[in-house]
């Protein structure tokens, strides 16, 4: 119910109300990661308080290292808004790759970062190939073929 209330506040544009509910949840339920994750999103996307966003995403990961959304949220923060001059955007995805060795979404995100932001096609190809290998193990031939097509496309750039 508290989570629903916070979401309603946020959707209504009452970011202070959403923040207060999530902060209450932090105190009332200190082991869960949902409020820390949502505070990370709120501070990043709505309140533009990037150091608080980073702190909350890190806390969400500490509390629940099995929630991939926190890793990707922190990656987006570093990539788009905060500490852009550092390796943070790459480092958090590499951290995620170690924690989720069989999840192709982390190398896919790394490949997209290198393709679209760092403009390093060789590294983009490297990580697409890693993702393709992971996808092939699952038997998803359609996704594996799409990744192979992206490798071929990038090789022509």
mmCIF file of C-alpha atoms in Angstrom, residues 10-84:
data_model
loop_
_atom_site.group_PDB
_atom_site.id
_atom_site.type_symbol
_atom_site.label_atom_id
_atom_site.label_comp_id
_atom_site.label_asym_id
_atom_site.label_seq_id
_atom_site.Cartn_x
_atom_site.Cartn_y
_atom_site.Cartn_z
ATOM 1 C CA UNK A 10 4.994 10.622 -8.207
ATOM 2 C CA UNK A 11 2.526 10.225 -11.074
ATOM 3 C CA UNK A 12 0.662 13.312 -9.820
ATOM 4 C CA UNK A 13 3.929 15.254 -9.899
ATOM 5 C CA UNK A 14 4.159 15.477 -6.117
ATOM 6 C CA UNK A 15 7.805 14.456 -5.881
ATOM 7 C CA UNK A 16 8.069 15.654 -2.273
ATOM 8 C CA UNK A 17 5.192 13.392 -1.274
ATOM 9 C CA UNK A 18 6.685 10.425 -3.130
ATOM 10 C CA UNK A 19 10.076 11.050 -1.544
ATOM 11 C CA UNK A 20 8.565 11.246 1.940
ATOM 12 C CA UNK A 21 6.735 7.938 1.512
ATOM 13 C CA UNK A 22 9.823 6.168 0.155
ATOM 14 C CA UNK A 23 11.925 7.617 2.978
ATOM 15 C CA UNK A 24 9.357 6.326 5.465
ATOM 16 C CA UNK A 25 9.585 2.918 3.783
ATOM 17 C CA UNK A 26 13.373 3.056 4.141
ATOM 18 C CA UNK A 27 12.978 3.315 7.912
ATOM 19 C CA UNK A 28 10.037 0.926 8.252
ATOM 20 C CA UNK A 29 11.430 -1.780 5.950
ATOM 21 C CA UNK A 30 15.229 -1.386 6.009
ATOM 22 C CA UNK A 31 15.972 -4.735 4.362
ATOM 23 C CA UNK A 32 13.912 -4.284 1.195
ATOM 24 C CA UNK A 33 15.406 -2.615 -1.871
ATOM 25 C CA UNK A 34 12.269 -1.191 -3.503
ATOM 26 C CA UNK A 35 12.271 2.174 -1.777
ATOM 27 C CA UNK A 36 16.022 2.682 -2.288
ATOM 28 C CA UNK A 37 15.642 1.864 -5.986
ATOM 29 C CA UNK A 38 12.686 4.220 -6.363
ATOM 30 C CA UNK A 39 14.533 6.995 -4.553
ATOM 31 C CA UNK A 40 17.421 6.423 -6.967
ATOM 32 C CA UNK A 41 15.060 6.921 -9.892
ATOM 33 C CA UNK A 42 13.356 9.934 -8.295
ATOM 34 C CA UNK A 43 16.621 11.708 -7.486
ATOM 35 C CA UNK A 44 17.990 10.989 -10.958
ATOM 36 C CA UNK A 45 15.081 11.650 -13.254
ATOM 37 C CA UNK A 46 12.913 14.094 -11.354
ATOM 38 C CA UNK A 47 14.851 15.939 -8.659
ATOM 39 C CA UNK A 48 18.270 15.982 -10.394
ATOM 40 C CA UNK A 49 20.100 15.270 -7.141
ATOM 41 C CA UNK A 50 22.602 12.898 -8.632
ATOM 42 C CA UNK A 51 24.745 12.103 -5.601
ATOM 43 C CA UNK A 52 21.578 11.045 -3.729
ATOM 44 C CA UNK A 53 20.511 8.990 -6.716
ATOM 45 C CA UNK A 54 23.855 7.187 -6.758
ATOM 46 C CA UNK A 55 23.687 6.584 -2.993
ATOM 47 C CA UNK A 56 20.209 5.052 -3.260
ATOM 48 C CA UNK A 57 20.993 2.862 -6.263
ATOM 49 C CA UNK A 58 24.093 1.572 -4.435
ATOM 50 C CA UNK A 59 21.992 0.882 -1.340
ATOM 51 C CA UNK A 60 19.423 -0.989 -3.450
ATOM 52 C CA UNK A 61 22.209 -3.141 -4.925
ATOM 53 C CA UNK A 62 23.653 -3.789 -1.458
ATOM 54 C CA UNK A 63 20.262 -4.879 -0.151
ATOM 55 C CA UNK A 64 19.345 -6.977 -3.153
ATOM 56 C CA UNK A 65 22.237 -7.757 -5.481
ATOM 57 C CA UNK A 66 19.856 -9.935 -7.537
ATOM 58 C CA UNK A 67 17.789 -7.011 -8.853
ATOM 59 C CA UNK A 68 19.222 -6.092 -12.246
ATOM 60 C CA UNK A 69 17.156 -2.897 -12.455
ATOM 61 C CA UNK A 70 19.357 -1.175 -9.878
ATOM 62 C CA UNK A 71 22.474 -1.860 -11.929
ATOM 63 C CA UNK A 72 20.872 -0.519 -15.087
ATOM 64 C CA UNK A 73 19.490 2.525 -13.267
ATOM 65 C CA UNK A 74 22.945 3.373 -11.944
ATOM 66 C CA UNK A 75 24.411 2.843 -15.420
ATOM 67 C CA UNK A 76 21.914 5.321 -16.889
ATOM 68 C CA UNK A 77 22.713 7.839 -14.162
ATOM 69 C CA UNK A 78 26.446 7.656 -14.918
ATOM 70 C CA UNK A 79 25.935 7.554 -18.667
ATOM 71 C CA UNK A 80 23.528 10.467 -18.936
ATOM 72 C CA UNK A 81 23.940 12.780 -15.977
ATOM 73 C CA UNK A 82 26.506 12.150 -13.274
ATOM 74 C CA UNK A 83 30.212 11.406 -13.299
ATOM 75 C CA UNK A 84 30.074 11.224 -17.089
#
